[in-house]
Amino acid sequence: MRRYDLITPEGTRDYLYEESALKRIVENSTRQIFRSMGYSRVITPGLEFYDVFDLNSGYIPQDELYKLTDNKGRLIAVRPDSTMPIARVVATRLRDADLPLRLYYTQPVYHFTPSLRGRSTEVNQTGIELIGSGSRMADVEVISAALSVLSSVGKEVDFHANYSLELGDVRIFRELMHRLSATPAQKEEIRSLIESKNYPALNDMLDKLGDNSITRSLRKLPTLFGGEEVFDRASEVFQDERIEEILGSMRELYKTVCAIRKDAKVIVDLGLVNKTDYYTGLVIKGYLEGYGDEVLSGGRYDMLLSEFGYDQPAVGMAVNVDAVATVIGKKYTPEQAAPDVLIAADEGNEAEAVRRAEVLRGKGLCVEFALDVDDAQDYAAARGIHKVIVLTGNTAEEVEL
Amino acid sequence: MGKPLRIALTKGRLEKDTVALLETLGYDCTAVHEKGRRLILPIPDGNLEVVLAKAADVITYVEHGVCDMGVVGKDTLMEMNGKLFELVNLGFGKCKFALATKKNYPFYDGFGVKTIATKYPNVTRAFFENKGMDVDIVKIEGSVELAPLLGLADGIVDIVETGTTLKENGLEVVEDVAQISARLIVNTVSLKMRQQEIEALVQKVEEKINDKAD
């Protein structure tokens, strides 16, 4: 018995009219930005071998992956992330290509999400990867792309959303953890408490590990977020040469980013420490007012490509197209423009109708055919079409409505 | 003043404790006291807006960012596992998760797989996963204490406040699973977009709690 033939699986949906128009708006404007920065599109398959996502420098938890097997019994994953497949492509087919490589993509990713929590299983993403450079200008380039995307949200439709761009650097956390003597399980617990800014539990946890400069620094790490003053507070907290060096380079980057766009709200959070990341340094997040989760995320991943046998630094970021479309959609409903002209033709005039339509379309007009000649004018009125061309016998009649 | 900060409170005891806390901080909570059937209530002088919801819904609203902050028990947070910031342990609403069995029941003896009845399957699963122990989990909606008495389960994982209910039914705590109290949670984007307002409120709350603790 067919039970599920009329609905889509939980977490997925059909996009019609306004919803798909909103997505197109977001995809078009981001594509324009990426292309104007010299990026070329890459399309990777929706299905990949599971191994692509099971790496040392970053992995996707297996309970989040959609998995199936191919006809040889090998484990396949439905793409949960685009950066890892692109790293694979670069390490193989683009191995001999000149560096740096600038690639962009627009494609969905899939994750199992907890049911009935209003989250999507299928998320449309668009993003860029800049591969083959560890320079600061590469970081600035990707951040500037993120700023362009955030500041241009809804521009085509005269809608402006408040945004902020957040910078972090996982090296500070890694440095501290490297020096901390604790079991891997304890370290993971500390990481997750810093990520969720769970100050009370973090303090309890660190109490158990003794009072020293490292535990004192870890206690403060999640509280170190805000504007430029964060760097001063951080220097005071850490008082460490190696970390000072990282802070110094971050501060320079922060100043550079602030100088790009005077009106941009740029914030810093030294407590950005995600679990499954392949990030090795800079991390960025973008927020839009009116959306409860980040709409953009990215960072530097210098170890990822080496896992595919090609040791190259890289930096990139991805935009959640659905999230941005949702934000615009709260304030703006795209109009479904009616066609400009309707052509009605009786039997024998079909070819003439197509010829005339092609001429008009060549001039940039939208032309529809009436499929029922007798009903053409009523149909045009109902559809909001203002001009009807009626071809009967040897006559052509134009009617303005 | 901009849009008010929206804070979701868990209806019932946590709501009363939170409102009492807000009042000691000097906020005028008249509207919350005289709420009638309304669910969104203003605290005008603090540029705050209170939303009343069930515990699990508080987490859902804060996670999606339709509420900026929330007050909810650690029990529900452990069961739901949302993506949010858990900034303050408010100290009230204290109780614990515990594993309980019939008195003198040899829970850890033998090689058979044990059955646990609970309202909190995720908390239970995580607890036994940590021990590397396979258990069968049965979700019960009402009085969990019944399950071992009726012979459905070997033990229960549930919230224990005073232990009176357990005692009256001939059950006892075998092991504590986790301590519970009310937490102040914040949406991950709200904390960044409205840092000053939220930090100011959090600081006031923390000062008050520390005063009490001293």
Coordinates of C-alpha atoms in Angstrom, one line a residue:
Chain A
M1 CA 0.0 0.0 0.0
R2 CA 1.3 3.4 -0.8
R3 CA 1.1 5.7 2.2
Y4 CA 3.7 8.4 1.6
D5 CA 3.0 9.2 -2.1
L6 CA 1.5 12.7 -1.4
I7 CA 4.0 14.3 1.0
T8 CA 7.7 15.0 1.2
P9 CA 10.0 13.5 4.0
E10 CA 10.2 15.4 7.2
G11 CA 12.7 18.3 6.9
T12 CA 12.3 18.7 3.2
R13 CA 9.9 20.7 1.2
D14 CA 8.7 21.8 -2.2
Y15 CA 9.5 25.4 -3.2
L16 CA 6.8 27.1 -5.3
Y17 CA 6.4 30.6 -6.7
E18 CA 7.3 33.2 -4.1
E19 CA 9.5 30.8 -2.1
S20 CA 11.5 29.7 -5.1
A21 CA 11.7 33.3 -6.3
L22 CA 13.2 34.3 -2.9
K23 CA 15.8 31.6 -3.2
R24 CA 16.6 32.7 -6.7
I25 CA 17.1 36.3 -5.5
V26 CA 19.6 35.1 -2.9
E27 CA 21.4 32.7 -5.3
N28 CA 21.6 35.3 -8.0
S29 CA 23.0 38.0 -5.8
T30 CA 25.6 35.7 -4.2
R31 CA 26.6 34.3 -7.5
Q32 CA 27.1 37.8 -8.9
I33 CA 29.4 38.6 -6.0
F34 CA 31.4 35.4 -6.3
R35 CA 31.8 35.7 -10.0
S36 CA 32.9 39.3 -9.8
M37 CA 35.6 38.2 -7.5
G38 CA 37.0 35.6 -10.0
Y39 CA 35.4 32.4 -8.7
S40 CA 34.4 29.6 -11.0
R41 CA 31.5 27.3 -10.3
V42 CA 32.1 23.7 -9.3
I43 CA 29.4 21.0 -9.0
T44 CA 30.1 17.9 -7.0
P45 CA 27.8 14.8 -6.9
G46 CA 25.0 14.5 -4.4
L47 CA 26.4 11.1 -3.5
E48 CA 29.9 10.5 -2.2
F49 CA 31.8 7.6 -0.7
Y50 CA 31.4 7.8 3.1
D51 CA 35.2 7.9 3.5
V52 CA 35.3 11.5 2.1
F53 CA 33.6 12.6 5.3
D54 CA 35.4 10.4 7.8
L55 CA 38.7 12.3 8.2
N56 CA 41.0 13.0 11.1
S57 CA 40.8 16.8 10.7
G58 CA 37.1 16.9 10.7
Y59 CA 34.3 14.4 10.5
I60 CA 30.5 14.4 10.4
P61 CA 29.0 12.3 13.2
Q62 CA 27.6 9.2 11.6
D63 CA 24.2 9.7 13.2
E64 CA 23.8 12.9 11.2
L65 CA 24.6 11.3 7.8
Y66 CA 22.2 9.9 5.3
K67 CA 23.9 6.6 4.2
L68 CA 23.2 4.0 1.6
T69 CA 25.3 1.4 -0.2
D70 CA 26.2 1.1 -3.8
N71 CA 25.8 -2.0 -6.0
K72 CA 29.1 -3.3 -4.6
G73 CA 28.1 -2.9 -1.0
R74 CA 30.3 0.2 -0.5
L75 CA 29.1 2.8 1.9
I76 CA 27.8 6.0 0.3
A77 CA 26.8 9.2 2.0
V78 CA 24.4 11.8 0.8
R79 CA 26.5 15.0 0.7
P80 CA 26.5 16.6 4.2
D81 CA 29.1 19.2 3.4
S82 CA 30.5 20.8 0.2
T83 CA 34.0 21.7 1.4
M84 CA 35.2 18.2 1.9
P85 CA 34.2 17.0 -1.6
I86 CA 35.7 20.1 -3.1
A87 CA 39.0 19.3 -1.2
R88 CA 38.8 15.9 -2.8
V89 CA 38.3 17.3 -6.3
V90 CA 41.2 19.8 -5.9
A91 CA 43.5 17.1 -4.5
T92 CA 42.8 14.8 -7.5
R93 CA 41.6 16.4 -10.7
L94 CA 43.0 19.9 -10.0
R95 CA 46.3 18.8 -8.6
D96 CA 48.3 20.2 -11.5
A97 CA 46.2 23.3 -11.9
D98 CA 47.8 26.7 -11.2
L99 CA 47.3 28.0 -7.7
P100 CA 45.5 29.7 -6.1
L101 CA 42.1 28.2 -7.1
R102 CA 38.9 30.1 -6.6
L103 CA 35.8 27.9 -6.6
Y104 CA 32.2 28.6 -5.7
Y105 CA 29.2 26.2 -5.4
T106 CA 25.5 26.4 -5.0
Q107 CA 24.1 23.0 -3.9
P108 CA 22.1 21.5 -1.0
V109 CA 23.6 19.5 1.9
Y110 CA 21.8 16.9 3.9
H111 CA 21.8 16.2 7.7
F112 CA 19.6 14.2 9.9
T113 CA 18.0 16.6 12.3
P114 CA 16.1 15.9 15.4
S115 CA 12.5 15.4 14.4
L116 CA 9.7 17.9 15.2
R117 CA 12.1 20.7 16.0
G118 CA 11.4 22.8 12.9
R119 CA 14.9 22.3 11.4
S120 CA 15.5 21.3 7.8
T121 CA 17.2 18.1 6.6
E122 CA 18.0 19.7 3.3
V123 CA 19.8 23.0 3.4
N124 CA 20.7 24.9 0.2
Q125 CA 24.1 26.4 0.5
T126 CA 26.3 28.6 -1.6
G127 CA 29.9 29.3 -0.8
I128 CA 33.4 29.9 -1.9
E129 CA 36.7 28.1 -1.4
L130 CA 40.1 29.9 -1.9
I131 CA 42.7 27.2 -2.2
G132 CA 46.5 27.4 -2.2
S133 CA 47.3 30.4 -0.1
G134 CA 47.8 30.9 3.6
S135 CA 48.3 34.7 3.3
R136 CA 46.4 37.3 5.2
M137 CA 45.1 38.7 2.0
A138 CA 43.4 35.4 1.3
D139 CA 41.6 35.6 4.7
V140 CA 40.6 39.2 3.9
E141 CA 39.3 38.2 0.5
V142 CA 37.0 35.6 2.0
I143 CA 35.9 37.9 4.8
S144 CA 35.2 40.6 2.3
A145 CA 33.0 38.2 0.3
A146 CA 31.1 37.4 3.5
L147 CA 30.6 41.1 4.1
S148 CA 29.4 41.7 0.6
V149 CA 26.9 38.9 0.9
L150 CA 25.6 40.1 4.3
S151 CA 25.4 43.7 3.4
S152 CA 23.7 43.0 0.1
V153 CA 20.9 40.8 1.6
G154 CA 17.7 42.0 0.1
K155 CA 19.3 44.9 -1.8
E156 CA 17.5 44.0 -5.1
V157 CA 14.1 44.3 -3.3
D158 CA 14.9 47.5 -1.3
F159 CA 15.1 45.6 2.0
H160 CA 17.8 46.0 4.5
A161 CA 18.6 43.6 7.3
N162 CA 20.9 44.4 10.2
Y163 CA 23.8 42.0 10.2
S164 CA 27.0 41.3 12.1
L165 CA 30.1 39.4 11.1
E166 CA 32.0 37.5 13.7
L167 CA 35.6 36.6 13.8
G168 CA 37.3 33.9 15.9
D169 CA 40.4 31.8 15.8
V170 CA 40.5 28.2 17.0
R171 CA 44.3 28.3 17.5
I172 CA 44.0 29.9 21.0
F173 CA 41.7 27.1 22.2
R174 CA 44.0 24.5 20.6
E175 CA 47.1 26.0 22.2
L176 CA 45.5 26.0 25.6
M177 CA 44.2 22.4 25.2
H178 CA 47.5 21.2 24.0
R179 CA 49.1 22.4 27.3
L180 CA 46.3 21.1 29.5
S181 CA 46.8 17.7 31.1
A182 CA 43.4 16.0 30.9
T183 CA 41.8 12.9 29.3
P184 CA 40.4 13.2 25.8
A185 CA 36.9 12.8 27.3
Q186 CA 37.5 15.7 29.7
K187 CA 38.9 17.8 26.9
E188 CA 35.8 17.2 24.8
E189 CA 33.6 18.1 27.8
I190 CA 35.5 21.4 28.2
R191 CA 35.2 22.1 24.5
S192 CA 31.5 21.6 24.5
L193 CA 31.0 23.7 27.7
I194 CA 33.0 26.6 26.1
E195 CA 31.0 26.2 22.9
S196 CA 27.7 26.5 24.8
K197 CA 29.1 29.3 27.0
N198 CA 28.1 27.2 30.0
Y199 CA 30.1 29.2 32.5
P200 CA 28.9 27.5 35.7
A201 CA 29.5 24.0 34.5
L202 CA 32.8 25.0 32.9
N203 CA 34.0 26.4 36.2
D204 CA 33.0 23.2 38.1
M205 CA 34.8 21.1 35.5
L206 CA 38.0 23.1 35.6
D207 CA 38.0 23.2 39.5
K208 CA 38.6 19.5 39.3
L209 CA 41.7 20.1 37.1
G210 CA 43.4 22.4 39.5
D211 CA 44.1 26.1 39.5
N212 CA 46.8 27.2 37.1
S213 CA 47.3 29.6 34.3
I214 CA 45.8 27.3 31.7
T215 CA 42.6 26.5 33.6
R216 CA 42.2 30.2 34.5
S217 CA 42.6 31.1 30.8
L218 CA 40.0 28.4 29.7
R219 CA 37.5 29.8 32.3
K220 CA 37.7 33.2 30.6
L221 CA 37.8 32.0 27.0
P222 CA 34.0 31.9 26.4
T223 CA 33.5 35.3 28.0
L224 CA 35.9 36.9 25.5
F225 CA 33.6 38.3 22.9
G226 CA 32.5 41.7 21.8
G227 CA 34.3 44.5 20.0
E228 CA 37.9 45.5 19.8
E229 CA 38.3 45.8 23.6
V230 CA 38.2 42.0 23.6
F231 CA 41.8 41.9 22.5
D232 CA 43.0 44.0 25.5
R233 CA 41.0 41.8 27.9
A234 CA 42.4 38.7 26.3
S235 CA 46.0 39.9 26.5
E236 CA 45.4 40.5 30.2
V237 CA 43.9 37.1 30.7
F238 CA 46.4 35.0 28.8
Q239 CA 49.7 36.8 29.3
D240 CA 51.4 34.3 27.0
E241 CA 53.8 35.0 24.2
R242 CA 52.5 32.4 21.7
I243 CA 48.8 33.5 22.2
E244 CA 49.8 37.1 22.1
E245 CA 51.1 36.5 18.7
I246 CA 47.8 35.0 17.5
L247 CA 45.9 37.8 19.2
G248 CA 48.1 40.4 17.5
S249 CA 47.4 38.9 14.0
M250 CA 43.7 38.7 14.8
R251 CA 43.6 42.3 15.9
E252 CA 45.2 43.4 12.6
L253 CA 42.7 41.4 10.7
Y254 CA 39.9 42.8 12.8
K255 CA 41.1 46.4 12.0
T256 CA 41.4 45.6 8.3
V257 CA 37.9 44.2 8.2
C258 CA 36.4 47.2 10.0
A259 CA 38.2 49.5 7.6
I260 CA 36.6 47.7 4.6
R261 CA 33.1 48.9 5.5
K262 CA 32.7 51.6 8.1
D263 CA 29.1 50.8 8.8
A264 CA 29.7 47.0 9.3
K265 CA 29.2 45.6 12.7
V266 CA 32.2 43.3 13.2
I267 CA 32.5 41.3 16.4
V268 CA 35.1 38.9 17.9
D269 CA 34.5 35.7 19.8
L270 CA 37.5 33.8 21.1
G271 CA 35.2 31.0 22.3
L272 CA 34.1 29.8 18.9
V273 CA 35.1 26.1 19.1
N274 CA 33.0 23.7 17.1
K275 CA 33.3 20.0 17.4
T276 CA 33.4 18.6 13.9
D277 CA 35.3 21.4 12.2
Y278 CA 38.2 21.1 10.0
Y279 CA 39.1 24.7 10.8
T280 CA 42.7 25.4 11.8
G281 CA 42.8 29.1 12.4
L282 CA 40.4 31.9 11.4
V283 CA 36.7 31.1 11.8
I284 CA 33.9 33.4 10.7
K285 CA 30.2 33.5 11.3
G286 CA 27.5 35.9 9.9
Y287 CA 24.3 36.8 11.6
L288 CA 21.1 38.5 10.4
E289 CA 18.6 40.2 12.6
G290 CA 15.5 38.1 12.5
Y291 CA 17.1 34.7 12.2
G292 CA 18.0 32.7 15.3
D293 CA 21.0 30.8 14.0
E294 CA 24.1 31.8 11.9
V295 CA 23.4 32.4 8.3
L296 CA 27.0 32.2 7.2
S297 CA 30.0 30.3 8.4
G298 CA 33.5 29.5 7.3
G299 CA 37.2 29.7 8.2
R300 CA 40.7 28.6 7.4
Y301 CA 41.3 24.8 6.9
D302 CA 45.0 24.2 6.2
M303 CA 45.0 20.5 7.0
L304 CA 42.0 19.3 5.1
L305 CA 43.5 19.0 1.7
S306 CA 46.5 17.1 3.0
E307 CA 44.1 14.3 4.1
F308 CA 43.5 13.8 0.4
G309 CA 47.2 13.7 -0.3
Y310 CA 47.7 17.3 -1.5
D311 CA 49.1 19.6 1.2
Q312 CA 47.7 23.1 0.6
P313 CA 46.3 25.8 2.8
A314 CA 42.8 27.0 2.1
V315 CA 40.0 29.3 3.4
G316 CA 36.3 29.5 2.6
M317 CA 32.8 30.2 3.7
A318 CA 29.3 29.1 3.0
V319 CA 26.0 30.9 3.1
N320 CA 22.7 29.3 4.2
V321 CA 20.5 30.3 1.2
D322 CA 17.3 29.1 2.8
A323 CA 18.0 31.2 6.0
V324 CA 18.7 34.3 4.1
A325 CA 15.6 33.8 1.9
T326 CA 13.5 33.3 5.0
V327 CA 14.7 36.6 6.4
I328 CA 13.9 38.5 3.2
G329 CA 10.6 36.7 2.9
K330 CA 9.4 38.1 6.3
K331 CA 9.5 41.6 4.9
Y332 CA 9.0 41.1 1.1
T333 CA 6.8 38.9 -1.1
P334 CA 8.0 38.6 -4.6
E335 CA 5.4 39.5 -7.1
Q336 CA 4.5 36.9 -9.7
A337 CA 4.7 39.1 -12.8
A338 CA 2.0 38.3 -15.4
P339 CA 3.1 37.6 -19.0
D340 CA 3.1 40.7 -21.3
V341 CA 1.3 39.2 -24.2
L342 CA -1.1 36.3 -24.8
I343 CA -1.3 34.9 -28.3
A344 CA -4.4 33.0 -29.4
A345 CA -4.3 31.1 -32.7
D346 CA -7.0 28.9 -34.3
E347 CA -6.2 25.7 -36.2
G348 CA -3.7 26.3 -39.0
N349 CA -2.2 29.4 -37.3
E350 CA -0.1 27.6 -34.7
A351 CA 3.2 28.1 -36.6
E352 CA 2.5 31.8 -37.1
A353 CA 1.7 32.1 -33.4
V354 CA 5.1 30.6 -32.5
R355 CA 6.9 32.8 -35.0
R356 CA 5.3 35.9 -33.6
A357 CA 6.0 34.9 -30.0
E358 CA 9.6 34.3 -30.8
V359 CA 9.9 37.8 -32.2
L360 CA 8.3 39.4 -29.2
R361 CA 10.4 37.2 -26.8
G362 CA 13.5 38.4 -28.6
K363 CA 12.5 41.9 -27.6
G364 CA 12.5 40.8 -24.0
L365 CA 8.7 40.3 -23.5
C366 CA 7.1 37.3 -21.8
V367 CA 4.6 35.6 -24.2
E368 CA 2.2 32.9 -23.4
F369 CA 0.0 30.9 -25.8
A370 CA -3.8 30.6 -25.2
L371 CA -4.6 26.9 -25.2
D372 CA -8.3 27.6 -25.7
V373 CA -8.9 30.2 -28.4
D374 CA -12.5 31.0 -27.5
D375 CA -11.6 31.6 -23.8
A376 CA -8.5 33.7 -24.6
Q377 CA -9.8 37.1 -23.4
D378 CA -11.3 35.8 -20.2
Y379 CA -8.1 33.9 -19.5
A380 CA -6.0 37.0 -20.1
A381 CA -8.1 39.1 -17.8
A382 CA -7.9 36.6 -15.1
R383 CA -4.1 36.2 -15.5
G384 CA -3.6 40.0 -15.6
I385 CA -2.3 39.9 -19.2
H386 CA -2.8 43.3 -20.8
K387 CA -2.4 42.4 -24.5
V388 CA -3.9 39.7 -26.5
I389 CA -3.1 38.8 -30.1
V390 CA -5.8 36.8 -31.9
L391 CA -4.8 34.9 -35.1
T392 CA -7.9 33.7 -36.9
G393 CA -7.9 32.6 -40.6
N394 CA -5.8 35.3 -42.3
T395 CA -6.4 38.1 -39.8
A396 CA -4.4 39.1 -36.8
E397 CA -6.1 41.3 -34.2
E398 CA -4.5 43.0 -31.3
V399 CA -6.6 43.6 -28.2
E400 CA -5.5 45.8 -25.3
L401 CA -7.1 44.9 -22.0
Chain B
M1 CA 14.4 52.1 23.3
G2 CA 14.4 49.3 20.7
K3 CA 12.5 46.1 20.6
P4 CA 12.1 44.6 24.1
L5 CA 14.2 41.6 25.0
R6 CA 12.0 38.6 25.0
I7 CA 12.5 36.1 27.8
A8 CA 10.6 32.8 28.0
L9 CA 9.8 31.4 31.5
T10 CA 8.9 27.9 32.3
K11 CA 5.3 28.0 33.6
G12 CA 4.8 27.0 37.3
R13 CA 7.3 27.1 40.0
L14 CA 10.3 28.3 38.0
E15 CA 8.1 31.2 36.7
K16 CA 7.3 32.3 40.3
D17 CA 11.0 32.0 41.3
T18 CA 12.1 34.0 38.3
V19 CA 9.5 36.7 38.7
A20 CA 10.5 37.0 42.4
L21 CA 14.2 37.3 41.2
L22 CA 13.2 40.0 38.7
E23 CA 11.3 41.9 41.3
T24 CA 14.2 41.9 43.7
L25 CA 16.2 43.4 40.8
G26 CA 13.6 46.2 40.7
Y27 CA 11.5 45.2 37.7
D28 CA 7.8 45.9 37.8
C29 CA 6.2 42.5 37.2
T30 CA 2.6 43.6 37.8
A31 CA 1.5 42.5 34.3
V32 CA 2.9 39.0 35.0
H33 CA 1.0 38.7 38.3
E34 CA -2.2 39.9 36.6
K35 CA -1.8 37.9 33.5
G36 CA -5.2 36.3 33.2
R37 CA -5.0 34.1 30.2
R38 CA -2.4 36.2 28.3
L39 CA 0.9 34.5 27.4
I40 CA 3.0 37.5 26.4
L41 CA 3.4 40.1 29.1
P42 CA 5.4 43.4 29.2
I43 CA 7.8 44.5 31.9
P44 CA 7.8 48.0 30.6
D45 CA 10.5 49.7 32.8
G46 CA 13.0 47.0 31.9
N47 CA 12.3 46.9 28.2
L48 CA 11.6 43.2 28.7
E49 CA 8.8 41.0 27.5
V50 CA 7.9 37.8 29.4
V51 CA 6.6 34.8 27.5
L52 CA 5.1 31.8 29.5
A53 CA 5.6 28.4 28.1
K54 CA 6.2 24.7 29.0
A55 CA 9.8 23.8 29.7
A56 CA 10.5 22.0 26.4
D57 CA 8.9 24.9 24.5
V58 CA 11.1 27.5 26.3
I59 CA 14.1 25.7 24.7
T60 CA 12.5 25.5 21.3
Y61 CA 11.6 29.2 21.3
V62 CA 15.1 30.3 22.4
E63 CA 16.8 27.9 20.0
H64 CA 14.9 29.4 17.1
G65 CA 15.5 32.9 18.3
V66 CA 11.9 34.0 18.6
C67 CA 12.7 34.5 22.3
D68 CA 16.1 36.0 23.2
M69 CA 16.5 34.3 26.6
G70 CA 14.8 31.7 28.7
V71 CA 14.6 30.2 32.2
V72 CA 14.4 26.4 32.2
G73 CA 15.4 23.4 34.3
K74 CA 18.6 21.6 33.6
D75 CA 16.5 18.4 33.4
T76 CA 14.8 19.6 30.2
L77 CA 18.0 21.0 28.8
M78 CA 19.7 17.6 29.2
E79 CA 16.9 15.8 27.5
M80 CA 16.5 18.2 24.6
N81 CA 20.2 19.1 23.9
G82 CA 19.5 22.3 22.0
K83 CA 22.0 24.7 20.4
L84 CA 22.1 27.6 22.8
F85 CA 24.2 29.4 25.4
E86 CA 23.6 28.3 29.0
L87 CA 25.0 31.3 30.8
V88 CA 23.8 31.2 34.4
N89 CA 23.0 28.6 37.0
L90 CA 20.1 30.4 38.8
G91 CA 20.4 28.1 41.8
F92 CA 16.6 27.7 42.3
G93 CA 14.5 24.7 41.3
K94 CA 17.1 22.4 42.7
C95 CA 16.6 18.6 42.5
K96 CA 18.5 15.7 40.8
F97 CA 18.2 12.9 38.3
A98 CA 18.7 9.6 40.0
L99 CA 18.6 5.9 39.2
A100 CA 16.2 4.1 41.6
T101 CA 15.1 0.6 42.1
K102 CA 13.0 -1.4 44.5
K103 CA 14.7 -1.5 47.9
N104 CA 17.7 -3.9 48.1
Y105 CA 17.3 -4.8 44.4
P106 CA 20.6 -6.1 43.0
F107 CA 20.5 -3.8 40.0
Y108 CA 24.1 -4.3 38.9
D109 CA 24.2 -8.0 39.5
G110 CA 23.9 -10.7 36.9
F111 CA 24.5 -10.7 33.1
G112 CA 21.0 -10.0 31.9
V113 CA 20.2 -6.7 30.1
K114 CA 18.3 -4.4 32.5
T115 CA 15.1 -2.5 31.6
I116 CA 14.8 1.1 32.6
A117 CA 11.5 3.1 32.7
T118 CA 11.8 6.8 32.4
K119 CA 10.3 10.1 31.1
Y120 CA 13.8 11.1 30.0
P121 CA 15.0 8.5 27.4
N122 CA 17.9 10.7 26.2
V123 CA 19.3 11.4 29.7
T124 CA 19.0 7.7 30.5
R125 CA 20.7 6.6 27.2
A126 CA 23.6 9.0 27.8
F127 CA 24.0 7.9 31.4
F128 CA 24.3 4.2 30.6
E129 CA 26.3 4.8 27.4
N130 CA 28.9 6.4 29.6
K131 CA 29.0 3.3 31.7
G132 CA 29.3 1.2 28.5
M133 CA 26.2 -0.6 29.6
D134 CA 23.4 -1.8 27.3
V135 CA 19.9 -1.3 28.7
D136 CA 16.4 -1.4 27.3
I137 CA 14.6 1.9 27.8
V138 CA 10.9 2.2 28.1
K139 CA 9.3 5.6 27.9
I140 CA 6.6 6.2 30.5
E141 CA 4.5 9.3 30.6
G142 CA 3.0 9.3 34.0
S143 CA 4.2 8.0 37.4
V144 CA 7.4 6.2 36.5
E145 CA 7.6 4.6 40.0
L146 CA 4.9 2.2 39.0
A147 CA 7.0 0.4 36.4
P148 CA 9.4 -1.5 38.7
L149 CA 6.5 -2.2 41.1
L150 CA 4.5 -3.8 38.3
G151 CA 7.5 -5.7 37.1
L152 CA 7.9 -3.9 33.8
A153 CA 11.4 -2.4 34.6
D154 CA 14.4 -3.2 36.8
G155 CA 14.8 0.5 37.6
I156 CA 13.8 4.0 36.8
V157 CA 15.7 7.2 36.0
D158 CA 13.7 10.1 37.2
I159 CA 13.7 13.5 39.0
V160 CA 14.1 13.2 42.7
E161 CA 13.4 16.1 45.0
T162 CA 12.9 14.9 48.5
G163 CA 12.7 11.1 47.9
T164 CA 9.4 10.9 49.7
T165 CA 7.5 9.4 46.7
L166 CA 10.2 6.8 46.2
K167 CA 10.2 5.9 49.9
E168 CA 6.4 5.6 50.0
N169 CA 6.5 3.1 47.1
G170 CA 9.3 1.0 48.5
L171 CA 12.0 2.4 46.1
E172 CA 15.4 3.8 46.8
V173 CA 18.1 5.7 45.0
V174 CA 20.9 3.5 43.7
E175 CA 23.0 6.2 42.1
D176 CA 22.7 10.0 41.3
V177 CA 22.7 10.7 37.6
A178 CA 23.0 14.5 37.6
Q179 CA 22.2 17.6 39.7
I180 CA 19.5 19.8 38.4
S181 CA 18.6 23.5 38.8
A182 CA 17.1 26.3 36.8
R183 CA 19.3 27.8 34.1
L184 CA 19.3 31.1 32.2
I185 CA 19.7 30.3 28.5
V186 CA 20.3 32.7 25.7
N187 CA 19.9 32.4 21.9
T188 CA 23.3 32.2 20.2
V189 CA 22.6 35.1 17.8
S190 CA 20.8 37.3 20.4
L191 CA 23.8 37.2 22.7
K192 CA 25.9 38.6 19.9
M193 CA 23.4 41.1 18.4
R194 CA 22.2 42.4 21.7
Q195 CA 25.3 41.8 23.8
Q196 CA 25.2 44.9 26.0
E197 CA 21.5 44.6 27.0
I198 CA 21.8 40.9 27.8
E199 CA 25.1 41.2 29.6
A200 CA 23.8 44.0 31.7
L201 CA 20.8 41.8 32.8
V202 CA 22.9 38.7 33.3
Q203 CA 25.3 40.7 35.5
K204 CA 22.5 42.0 37.7
V205 CA 21.1 38.4 38.0
E206 CA 24.6 37.0 38.8
E207 CA 25.2 39.6 41.5
K208 CA 21.9 38.9 43.1
I209 CA 22.5 35.1 43.1
N210 CA 26.0 35.5 44.5
D211 CA 24.6 37.8 47.3
K212 CA 22.2 35.0 48.2
A213 CA 24.9 32.4 48.2
D214 CA 27.2 34.4 50.4

